[in-house]
Amino acid sequence: MTTQEQTQASARDRSSYQPALEKLAHRFGERFSANRTVREQHANITSWHPVKVPDGVVFPESTEEVSEIVRICVEHRVPIIPFGVGSSLEAGVNATFGGVSIDMGRMSNVLAIHEDDMDCVVQAGVTRKQLNAHLRSQGLFFPIDPGADASIGGMASTRASGTNAVRYGTMKDNVLALTVVMPDGSIRKTGTRARKSAAGYDITRLFIGAEGTLGVITELTVKLYGIPQSIAAAVCPFPDLEAACNAVITTIRYGIPIARIELLDEAQVRACNLHSKLTLPEVPTLFLEFHGTEVGVKEQSDTVAEIANDWGGGPFEWASQPEDRTRLWQARHDVYWACLELRPGAKYLATDVCVPISRLAECMVETKADIEATGLVAAIVGHVGDGNFHVSIMAEPEDPEEMARVKGFLDRLNLRAIGMDGTCTGEHGIGEGKQAFLIRELGDTVETMRAIKAALDPQNIMNPGKVFTMPTA
Ligand SMILES: Cc1cc2nc3c(=O)[nH]c(=O)nc-3n(C[C@H](O)[C@H](O)[C@H](O)COP(=O)(O)OP(=O)(O)OC[C@H]3O[C@@H](n4cnc5c(N)ncnc54)[C@H](O)[C@@H]3O)c2cc1C
């Protein structure tokens, strides 16, 4: 056992996990692994939060198998960490107290598509790109797009959104029903395919954003949309962040059904130019996309171009060919790798906050000034139509002085957003990283969350140590 593992084990005796690991190895054969490399691949790899590896990884193929795994783990009080593709950014898949990672990757079937009702039923391990490849021939698509090719189960569990949320909503708006394996191994269905329901407590929504702390989602029924007849994308430069934010606020106030409206600050544009070989002017820039009929798209884009012009922005540069559009959005989605080019060798940390849109300009401008005053290498990119933005910080985690500055900056950023009646996370979730801010944001309401957790998972085996801590480890 490494020192890191010994430290984690102090809260729970990991040697007591051995009988469960042996049972899982016996039952699942090559679909169970205790190999160090495989275990490391199932801990946090997307951020600089310390890596905490599980003791074993198991690869189920059905809801019933997940139920069997949970029953074995409950019997020996072994923590369970559900795993989608591990792209979450607040160390949600870390094995805080060791335990068994349940990798949902082999549960990647699309079980049913109901074209007339525009919904489908999928296993939780299917990724959004796999699902959309499956749907394309039917003229349908699933819009939620967090950049990474995340699993639909992981996206539901982090209440993910992304570039399209301004038009299509977040995971909370697009999941109709779930099949969940509960912390005692029982299997529950939380809803139906009806588009709305007033039938009792909204258990579906309880699991959306629960980050695996209440159960393992094994199947989801999600809404689908028709692929728009016409799609147009453009970029639009602005003299400063405030002008760009104000153009966004006006666009949203006009009720224009814009599909994507993303703001990149000049550092982020510089990173994209370097990484994706673009030649954009290095100033705050909006990336926009319009969906609809040809007439509708023209009307929307003309109006937004006028709004941009009123705020000193423009001209629009159109990506009219599908391949130009793909290149543009690929550059937007690749901001993670692009940022690494701003400071080669440094480590990357992404954080996100979300504020009411009327406070967006103020929050972004103050944050930008804070980055400069703190002397950090950082870039801002935002799903600004929702008032949500990310700060990507490139730093050296081994340098205590720099890390103190980063920590101070993160504290101020989160408290600034909360102080504006916003949230410490619009989409990345709490994981291990943002627990202190959750308490600052919701206060005693976290006690209500703890009460729900204690009622459903009295042994605290479902992803313990995430979102909040429980009185007993
Ligand atoms: C480059 C990059 C860009 C990103 N951009 C965005 C963005 O724009 N918007 C956004 O929302 N996110 C973004 N993310 C974060 C990430 O993609 C999302 O958080 C995503 O929803 C995680 O899905 P996943 O399959 O990787 O889940 P994982 O990381 O595997 O798991 C996330 C959490 O959910 C739990 N979990 C996973 N599967 C299940 C299940 N079946 N049942 C119960 N619990 C489960 C895990 O235990 C963990 O707590 C980005 C990440 C990267 C690397």
Coordinates of C-alpha atoms and ligand atoms in Angstrom, one line a residue:
M1 CA 0.0 0.0 0.0
T2 CA 1.4 3.5 -0.9
T3 CA 1.6 6.3 1.7
Q4 CA -1.4 7.9 0.0
E5 CA -3.5 4.8 0.3
Q6 CA -2.4 4.4 4.0
T7 CA -3.6 8.0 4.7
Q8 CA -7.0 7.2 3.2
A9 CA -7.2 3.9 5.0
S10 CA -7.0 5.6 8.3
A11 CA -10.6 6.5 8.1
R12 CA -11.7 3.0 7.2
D13 CA -9.9 -0.2 7.6
R14 CA -9.2 -1.2 4.0
S15 CA -8.0 -4.7 4.9
S16 CA -11.7 -5.4 5.7
Y17 CA -12.5 -4.9 2.0
Q18 CA -10.5 -8.0 1.1
P19 CA -13.4 -10.6 1.3
A20 CA -15.6 -8.5 -1.0
L21 CA -12.7 -8.0 -3.5
E22 CA -12.2 -11.8 -3.5
K23 CA -15.9 -12.4 -4.1
L24 CA -16.0 -9.9 -6.9
A25 CA -12.9 -11.5 -8.5
H26 CA -14.4 -14.9 -8.3
R27 CA -17.8 -13.8 -9.6
F28 CA -16.7 -11.5 -12.4
G29 CA -13.4 -13.1 -13.5
E30 CA -11.6 -11.0 -16.1
R31 CA -14.3 -8.3 -15.6
F32 CA -12.8 -7.5 -12.2
S33 CA -9.3 -5.9 -11.9
A34 CA -7.0 -5.1 -9.0
N35 CA -4.2 -4.1 -11.4
R36 CA -2.5 -0.9 -10.3
T37 CA -2.6 0.7 -13.7
V38 CA -6.3 0.0 -14.2
R39 CA -7.1 1.3 -10.7
E40 CA -5.1 4.5 -11.4
Q41 CA -7.1 5.0 -14.6
H42 CA -10.2 5.0 -12.4
A43 CA -9.2 7.8 -10.0
N44 CA -9.1 11.6 -10.7
I45 CA -7.0 12.3 -13.8
T46 CA -8.5 15.6 -15.0
S47 CA -7.4 18.0 -12.3
W48 CA -4.7 18.5 -9.8
H49 CA -6.8 17.2 -6.8
P50 CA -4.6 14.4 -5.2
V51 CA -5.2 11.0 -6.9
K52 CA -7.0 8.4 -4.7
V53 CA -7.1 5.0 -6.3
P54 CA -9.8 2.4 -5.7
D55 CA -8.9 -1.1 -4.5
G56 CA -10.6 -2.8 -7.4
V57 CA -12.5 -2.1 -10.6
V58 CA -15.4 -4.1 -11.9
F59 CA -17.1 -3.9 -15.3
P60 CA -20.8 -4.9 -15.1
E61 CA -22.9 -5.5 -18.2
S62 CA -26.5 -5.3 -16.8
T63 CA -28.5 -3.7 -14.0
E64 CA -28.8 -7.1 -12.3
E65 CA -25.0 -7.3 -12.2
V66 CA -24.7 -3.9 -10.7
S67 CA -27.2 -5.0 -8.1
E68 CA -25.1 -8.1 -7.3
I69 CA -21.9 -5.9 -7.0
V70 CA -23.7 -3.5 -4.6
R71 CA -25.0 -6.4 -2.5
I72 CA -21.5 -7.8 -2.1
C73 CA -20.1 -4.4 -1.2
V74 CA -22.8 -3.7 1.3
E75 CA -22.3 -7.0 3.1
H76 CA -18.6 -6.0 3.7
R77 CA -19.2 -2.2 4.0
V78 CA -17.0 -1.5 1.0
P79 CA -17.3 1.9 -0.6
I80 CA -18.6 2.0 -4.2
I81 CA -17.6 4.7 -6.7
P82 CA -19.6 4.7 -9.9
F83 CA -17.4 5.6 -12.9
G84 CA -18.6 6.9 -16.3
V85 CA -15.6 8.0 -18.3
G86 CA -13.9 9.9 -15.5
S87 CA -14.0 13.4 -17.2
S88 CA -15.5 15.2 -14.2
L89 CA -13.4 18.0 -12.9
E90 CA -13.9 18.1 -9.1
A91 CA -12.4 14.6 -8.3
G92 CA -15.8 12.9 -8.2
V93 CA -14.4 9.6 -9.2
N94 CA -11.6 9.6 -6.5
A95 CA -11.8 6.7 -4.1
T96 CA -11.7 8.9 -1.0
F97 CA -11.9 5.9 1.3
G98 CA -10.7 3.3 -1.2
G99 CA -13.3 0.7 -2.3
V100 CA -14.7 -0.6 -5.6
S101 CA -15.0 1.5 -8.8
I102 CA -18.0 0.3 -10.9
D103 CA -17.0 1.1 -14.5
M104 CA -20.2 1.5 -16.6
G105 CA -18.3 1.4 -19.9
R106 CA -19.7 -2.0 -20.9
M107 CA -23.2 -0.8 -20.3
S108 CA -23.3 1.3 -23.5
N109 CA -26.3 0.0 -25.4
V110 CA -29.1 2.1 -26.8
L111 CA -32.1 0.0 -25.6
A112 CA -35.0 1.7 -27.4
I113 CA -35.6 4.8 -29.6
H114 CA -39.2 6.1 -29.7
E115 CA -39.1 8.4 -32.8
D116 CA -42.7 9.6 -32.5
D117 CA -42.3 10.5 -28.8
M118 CA -38.7 11.9 -29.4
D119 CA -37.2 10.0 -26.5
C120 CA -34.9 7.0 -26.0
V121 CA -33.8 4.6 -23.3
V122 CA -30.1 4.0 -22.9
Q123 CA -27.7 2.2 -20.6
A124 CA -25.8 4.6 -18.4
G125 CA -22.4 3.9 -19.9
V126 CA -23.3 5.1 -23.4
T127 CA -21.4 8.3 -24.3
R128 CA -23.0 11.3 -25.8
K129 CA -21.1 10.9 -29.1
Q130 CA -22.0 7.2 -29.3
L131 CA -25.7 8.1 -28.7
N132 CA -25.6 10.8 -31.4
A133 CA -23.9 8.5 -33.9
H134 CA -26.7 6.0 -33.2
L135 CA -29.5 8.7 -33.7
R136 CA -28.2 10.5 -36.7
S137 CA -29.8 8.3 -39.4
Q138 CA -33.2 9.0 -37.7
G139 CA -32.8 12.8 -37.9
L140 CA -32.7 13.1 -34.1
F141 CA -30.1 14.2 -31.6
F142 CA -29.4 14.5 -27.9
P143 CA -28.2 18.0 -27.3
I144 CA -26.4 18.1 -24.0
D145 CA -22.7 18.7 -24.8
P146 CA -20.2 19.0 -22.0
G147 CA -17.2 19.1 -24.4
A148 CA -15.8 15.8 -23.2
D149 CA -17.3 12.6 -24.6
A150 CA -18.9 11.9 -21.2
S151 CA -21.2 9.0 -20.4
I152 CA -24.9 9.8 -20.1
G153 CA -25.0 8.3 -16.6
G154 CA -22.0 10.5 -15.5
M155 CA -23.7 13.6 -17.1
A156 CA -26.9 12.9 -15.2
S157 CA -24.9 12.4 -12.0
T158 CA -23.1 15.8 -12.3
R159 CA -26.2 17.6 -13.7
A160 CA -24.0 18.5 -16.7
S161 CA -24.8 21.0 -19.3
G162 CA -22.4 22.8 -21.8
T163 CA -22.5 24.8 -24.9
N164 CA -26.1 24.0 -25.9
A165 CA -27.8 24.5 -22.5
V166 CA -29.0 28.0 -23.3
R167 CA -31.3 26.5 -25.9
Y168 CA -32.0 22.9 -24.8
G169 CA -31.5 23.1 -21.0
T170 CA -29.3 20.9 -18.8
M171 CA -29.4 17.3 -17.8
K172 CA -32.1 18.1 -15.2
D173 CA -34.4 19.2 -18.1
N174 CA -33.7 16.3 -20.4
V175 CA -34.0 13.2 -18.3
L176 CA -37.5 11.7 -18.0
A177 CA -36.8 8.6 -15.9
L178 CA -34.0 6.5 -14.4
T179 CA -33.3 3.0 -13.4
V180 CA -31.2 3.1 -10.2
V181 CA -29.5 0.4 -8.1
M182 CA -30.0 1.7 -4.6
P183 CA -27.4 1.4 -1.8
D184 CA -29.0 -1.9 -0.5
G185 CA -28.8 -3.4 -4.0
S186 CA -32.6 -3.0 -4.8
I187 CA -33.5 -1.8 -8.3
R188 CA -35.8 1.2 -8.6
K189 CA -37.5 2.9 -11.6
T190 CA -38.0 6.6 -10.9
G191 CA -40.5 7.6 -13.7
T192 CA -42.1 6.9 -17.0
R193 CA -41.8 8.2 -20.6
A194 CA -44.5 10.8 -20.0
R195 CA -43.3 14.3 -20.7
K196 CA -44.6 15.6 -17.4
S197 CA -45.8 14.1 -14.2
A198 CA -47.2 15.3 -10.9
A199 CA -46.9 11.8 -9.3
G200 CA -45.3 12.3 -5.9
Y201 CA -41.8 13.3 -5.0
D202 CA -39.5 13.9 -8.0
I203 CA -37.1 11.1 -7.4
T204 CA -35.6 11.4 -10.9
R205 CA -34.3 14.8 -10.1
L206 CA -33.0 13.7 -6.7
F207 CA -30.4 11.5 -8.5
I208 CA -29.5 14.1 -11.1
G209 CA -26.5 15.9 -9.6
A210 CA -26.1 13.4 -6.7
E211 CA -22.6 12.4 -8.0
G212 CA -23.1 8.7 -7.2
T213 CA -23.8 9.3 -3.5
L214 CA -27.3 7.9 -3.5
G215 CA -27.1 5.0 -5.9
V216 CA -25.9 3.7 -9.3
I217 CA -27.8 4.9 -12.3
T218 CA -28.0 2.0 -14.8
E219 CA -30.5 3.2 -17.4
L220 CA -31.9 6.5 -18.5
T221 CA -34.8 7.7 -20.6
V222 CA -33.9 11.0 -22.2
K223 CA -35.5 13.5 -24.5
L224 CA -34.4 13.8 -28.1
Y225 CA -34.7 16.7 -30.6
G226 CA -35.0 16.9 -34.4
I227 CA -31.7 17.9 -36.1
P228 CA -32.4 21.5 -37.2
Q229 CA -33.0 22.2 -40.8
S230 CA -30.5 25.0 -40.8
I231 CA -27.5 25.7 -38.6
A232 CA -25.2 28.7 -38.8
A233 CA -22.2 29.5 -36.7
A234 CA -20.1 32.7 -36.3
V235 CA -17.5 34.4 -34.2
C236 CA -17.7 38.0 -33.2
P237 CA -14.9 40.1 -31.6
F238 CA -15.6 42.7 -28.9
P239 CA -13.5 45.6 -27.5
D240 CA -13.8 44.3 -23.9
L241 CA -15.4 41.6 -21.7
E242 CA -18.1 44.0 -20.5
A243 CA -19.3 44.9 -24.0
A244 CA -19.5 41.2 -24.9
C245 CA -21.4 40.3 -21.7
N246 CA -23.9 43.1 -22.4
A247 CA -24.5 41.9 -26.0
V248 CA -25.3 38.4 -24.5
I249 CA -27.6 39.9 -21.9
T250 CA -29.5 41.9 -24.6
T251 CA -29.7 38.8 -26.8
I252 CA -31.2 36.7 -24.0
R253 CA -33.6 39.6 -23.0
Y254 CA -34.9 39.8 -26.6
G255 CA -35.9 36.1 -26.3
I256 CA -33.8 35.0 -29.3
P257 CA -33.6 31.2 -29.2
I258 CA -29.9 31.1 -29.7
A259 CA -28.4 27.6 -29.6
R260 CA -25.0 28.5 -28.4
I261 CA -23.4 31.7 -27.2
E262 CA -19.9 31.2 -25.7
L263 CA -17.5 33.9 -24.6
L264 CA -13.7 33.5 -24.7
D265 CA -11.5 36.1 -23.1
E266 CA -8.3 37.2 -24.9
A267 CA -6.1 34.7 -23.1
Q268 CA -8.5 31.9 -24.2
V269 CA -8.5 33.1 -27.8
R270 CA -4.7 33.2 -27.8
A271 CA -4.6 29.6 -26.5
C272 CA -7.1 28.5 -29.2
N273 CA -5.1 30.2 -31.9
L274 CA -1.9 28.4 -30.7
H275 CA -3.5 25.0 -30.3
S276 CA -6.1 24.9 -33.0
K277 CA -4.2 27.0 -35.6
L278 CA -6.9 29.7 -35.7
T279 CA -6.1 33.3 -36.7
L280 CA -8.7 35.1 -34.5
P281 CA -8.0 38.6 -33.2
E282 CA -6.9 38.2 -29.6
V283 CA -9.7 40.1 -28.0
P284 CA -12.8 38.9 -26.1
T285 CA -14.8 36.9 -28.6
L286 CA -18.3 35.4 -28.8
F287 CA -18.7 32.0 -30.5
L288 CA -22.3 31.7 -31.6
E289 CA -24.6 29.1 -33.2
F290 CA -28.2 29.5 -34.5
H291 CA -30.6 26.6 -35.1
G292 CA -33.9 26.6 -37.0
T293 CA -35.5 27.0 -40.4
E294 CA -33.4 28.9 -42.9
V295 CA -35.6 32.0 -42.5
G296 CA -35.6 31.7 -38.7
V297 CA -31.8 31.4 -38.6
K298 CA -31.4 34.4 -40.8
E299 CA -33.7 36.5 -38.7
Q300 CA -32.0 35.4 -35.4
S301 CA -28.5 36.0 -36.8
D302 CA -29.4 39.4 -38.3
T303 CA -30.8 40.6 -34.9
V304 CA -27.8 39.3 -32.9
A305 CA -25.4 41.0 -35.4
E306 CA -27.3 44.3 -34.8
I307 CA -27.1 43.8 -31.0
A308 CA -23.4 43.1 -31.2
N309 CA -22.9 46.2 -33.3
D310 CA -24.8 48.3 -30.7
W311 CA -22.3 47.2 -28.1
G312 CA -19.2 47.9 -30.2
G313 CA -18.7 44.3 -31.4
G314 CA -18.2 42.8 -34.8
P315 CA -18.0 42.1 -37.6
F316 CA -19.4 38.6 -37.6
E317 CA -17.2 36.1 -39.3
W318 CA -19.3 33.2 -40.5
A319 CA -18.4 29.5 -40.6
S320 CA -20.8 28.6 -43.4
Q321 CA -19.5 25.2 -44.4
P322 CA -20.1 22.2 -42.0
E323 CA -16.4 21.5 -41.8
D324 CA -15.6 25.1 -40.8
R325 CA -18.3 24.9 -38.1
T326 CA -16.9 21.7 -36.8
R327 CA -13.4 23.2 -36.7
L328 CA -14.7 26.2 -34.8
W329 CA -16.5 24.2 -32.2
Q330 CA -13.7 21.6 -32.0
A331 CA -11.4 24.6 -31.1
R332 CA -14.0 25.6 -28.4
H333 CA -14.2 22.1 -27.0
D334 CA -10.4 21.7 -27.0
V335 CA -9.9 24.7 -24.6
Y336 CA -8.5 22.2 -22.0
W337 CA -5.6 21.2 -24.2
A338 CA -5.3 24.7 -25.7
C339 CA -4.8 26.2 -22.2
L340 CA -1.8 23.9 -21.5
E341 CA 0.0 25.8 -24.3
L342 CA -0.3 29.0 -22.3
R343 CA 2.2 27.6 -19.8
P344 CA 3.9 24.4 -21.0
G345 CA 4.6 22.0 -18.2
A346 CA 2.1 23.5 -15.8
K347 CA -0.9 21.6 -14.4
Y348 CA -4.5 22.6 -15.3
L349 CA -7.4 23.3 -13.0
A350 CA -10.8 24.2 -14.3
T351 CA -13.4 25.8 -12.0
D352 CA -16.8 27.1 -12.8
V353 CA -19.3 29.5 -11.3
C354 CA -22.8 30.7 -12.4
V355 CA -24.6 34.0 -11.6
P356 CA -27.9 35.6 -12.6
I357 CA -27.2 36.9 -16.1
S358 CA -27.7 40.5 -15.0
R359 CA -24.6 40.1 -12.8
L360 CA -22.5 38.3 -15.4
A361 CA -20.5 41.3 -16.7
E362 CA -19.7 42.5 -13.2
C363 CA -18.6 39.0 -12.1
M364 CA -16.5 38.4 -15.1
V365 CA -14.8 41.8 -15.1
E366 CA -14.0 41.5 -11.4
T367 CA -12.6 38.0 -11.9
K368 CA -10.5 39.1 -14.8
A369 CA -9.1 42.0 -12.7
D370 CA -8.4 39.5 -9.9
I371 CA -6.5 37.1 -12.2
E372 CA -4.3 40.1 -13.2
A373 CA -3.8 41.3 -9.7
T374 CA -3.0 37.8 -8.4
G375 CA -0.5 37.2 -11.3
L376 CA -2.0 33.9 -12.4
V377 CA -1.8 32.4 -15.8
A378 CA -5.5 31.8 -16.4
A379 CA -8.1 32.0 -19.1
I380 CA -11.9 32.6 -19.0
V381 CA -14.4 30.8 -21.2
G382 CA -18.1 30.9 -20.5
H383 CA -21.5 29.4 -21.5
V384 CA -22.5 33.0 -21.0
G385 CA -26.1 32.7 -22.1
D386 CA -26.7 30.9 -18.8
G387 CA -24.5 33.2 -16.7
N388 CA -22.0 30.4 -16.4
F389 CA -18.3 30.7 -16.9
H390 CA -15.1 28.7 -16.3
V391 CA -11.7 29.8 -15.3
S392 CA -8.8 27.6 -16.4
I393 CA -5.8 28.1 -14.3
M394 CA -2.3 26.8 -15.3
A395 CA -0.1 26.5 -12.2
E396 CA 2.6 24.5 -10.5
P397 CA 1.0 22.5 -7.7
E398 CA 4.4 21.8 -6.1
D399 CA 5.0 25.6 -5.6
P400 CA 3.4 26.4 -2.2
E401 CA 3.5 30.2 -2.7
E402 CA 1.8 29.9 -6.1
M403 CA -0.8 27.5 -4.7
A404 CA -1.6 30.0 -1.9
R405 CA -2.3 32.6 -4.5
V406 CA -4.5 30.1 -6.5
K407 CA -6.4 29.2 -3.4
G408 CA -7.0 32.8 -2.5
F409 CA -8.2 33.4 -6.0
L410 CA -10.6 30.4 -5.9
D411 CA -12.0 31.5 -2.6
R412 CA -12.7 35.0 -3.8
L413 CA -14.2 33.7 -7.1
N414 CA -16.6 31.3 -5.4
L415 CA -17.6 33.8 -2.7
R416 CA -18.0 36.5 -5.4
A417 CA -20.5 34.3 -7.3
I418 CA -22.3 33.3 -4.2
G419 CA -22.4 37.0 -3.1
M420 CA -24.2 37.8 -6.4
D421 CA -26.9 35.3 -5.6
G422 CA -25.1 32.8 -7.8
T423 CA -23.6 29.4 -7.3
C424 CA -20.2 27.9 -6.8
T425 CA -20.8 25.5 -9.7
G426 CA -23.1 25.8 -12.7
E427 CA -22.2 22.4 -14.0
H428 CA -19.0 20.7 -12.8
G429 CA -20.4 19.7 -9.5
I430 CA -19.0 19.6 -5.9
G431 CA -17.0 16.4 -5.8
E432 CA -14.2 16.6 -3.3
G433 CA -13.2 20.1 -4.4
K434 CA -16.0 22.5 -3.6
Q435 CA -17.5 21.2 -0.4
A436 CA -16.7 24.3 1.7
F437 CA -18.4 26.5 -0.9
L438 CA -21.5 24.3 -1.0
I439 CA -21.9 25.0 2.8
R440 CA -21.3 28.8 2.1
E441 CA -23.9 28.7 -0.6
L442 CA -26.7 26.6 1.0
G443 CA -25.9 26.6 4.8
D444 CA -28.2 24.3 6.8
T445 CA -29.8 23.0 3.6
V446 CA -26.7 20.7 3.4
E447 CA -28.1 19.1 6.6
T448 CA -31.2 18.2 4.6
M449 CA -29.0 16.6 2.0
R450 CA -27.2 14.7 4.8
A451 CA -30.6 13.5 6.1
I452 CA -31.6 12.1 2.7
K453 CA -28.2 10.4 2.3
A454 CA -28.5 8.9 5.8
A455 CA -32.0 7.6 5.0
L456 CA -31.1 6.0 1.7
D457 CA -27.5 4.9 2.4
P458 CA -27.2 4.3 6.2
Q459 CA -23.8 2.6 5.8
N460 CA -22.5 5.5 3.7
I461 CA -21.0 3.2 1.0
M462 CA -22.1 5.2 -2.1
N463 CA -19.2 7.4 -3.2
P464 CA -18.5 8.5 0.4
G465 CA -16.6 11.8 0.9
K466 CA -18.2 13.5 -2.1
V467 CA -20.5 16.5 -2.1
F468 CA -20.4 16.7 1.7
T469 CA -18.9 14.6 4.5
M470 CA -21.0 12.5 6.8
P471 CA -20.5 12.4 10.6
T472 CA -19.1 8.9 10.3
A473 CA -16.5 8.3 7.6
Ligands
LIG1 C1 -12.2 19.1 -21.5 C2 -13.4 19.0 -20.6 C3 -14.5 19.9 -20.8 C4 -15.6 19.9 -20.0 N1 -16.6 20.8 -20.2 C5 -17.8 20.6 -19.5 C6 -18.9 21.4 -19.8 O1 -18.8 22.3 -20.6 N2 -20.0 21.2 -19.0 C7 -20.1 20.3 -18.1 O2 -21.2 20.1 -17.5 N3 -19.0 19.5 -17.8 C8 -17.9 19.7 -18.5 N4 -16.8 18.8 -18.2 C9 -16.9 17.9 -17.0 C10 -17.4 16.5 -17.4 O3 -17.3 16.2 -18.7 C11 -18.8 16.3 -16.8 O4 -18.8 16.5 -15.4 C12 -19.4 15.0 -17.2 O5 -20.8 15.0 -16.9 C13 -18.8 13.8 -16.4 O6 -19.3 12.6 -17.1 P1 -18.4 11.3 -16.9 O7 -19.0 10.2 -17.7 O8 -17.0 11.5 -17.2 O9 -18.6 11.0 -15.3 P2 -17.4 10.6 -14.3 O10 -16.4 11.6 -14.2 O11 -17.0 9.2 -14.5 O12 -18.3 10.7 -13.0 C14 -18.8 11.9 -12.5 C15 -19.5 11.7 -11.2 O13 -20.7 10.9 -11.4 C16 -20.7 9.7 -10.7 N5 -21.2 8.7 -11.7 C17 -20.7 8.4 -12.9 N6 -21.5 7.5 -13.5 C18 -22.5 7.3 -12.7 C19 -23.7 6.4 -12.7 N7 -23.9 5.6 -13.8 N8 -24.5 6.4 -11.6 C20 -24.3 7.2 -10.5 N9 -23.2 8.0 -10.4 C21 -22.3 8.0 -11.5 C22 -19.2 9.5 -10.4 O14 -19.1 8.7 -9.2 C23 -18.7 10.9 -10.1 O15 -19.1 11.3 -8.9 C24 -15.7 18.9 -19.0 C25 -14.6 18.0 -18.8 C26 -13.5 18.1 -19.6 C27 -12.4 17.1 -19.4

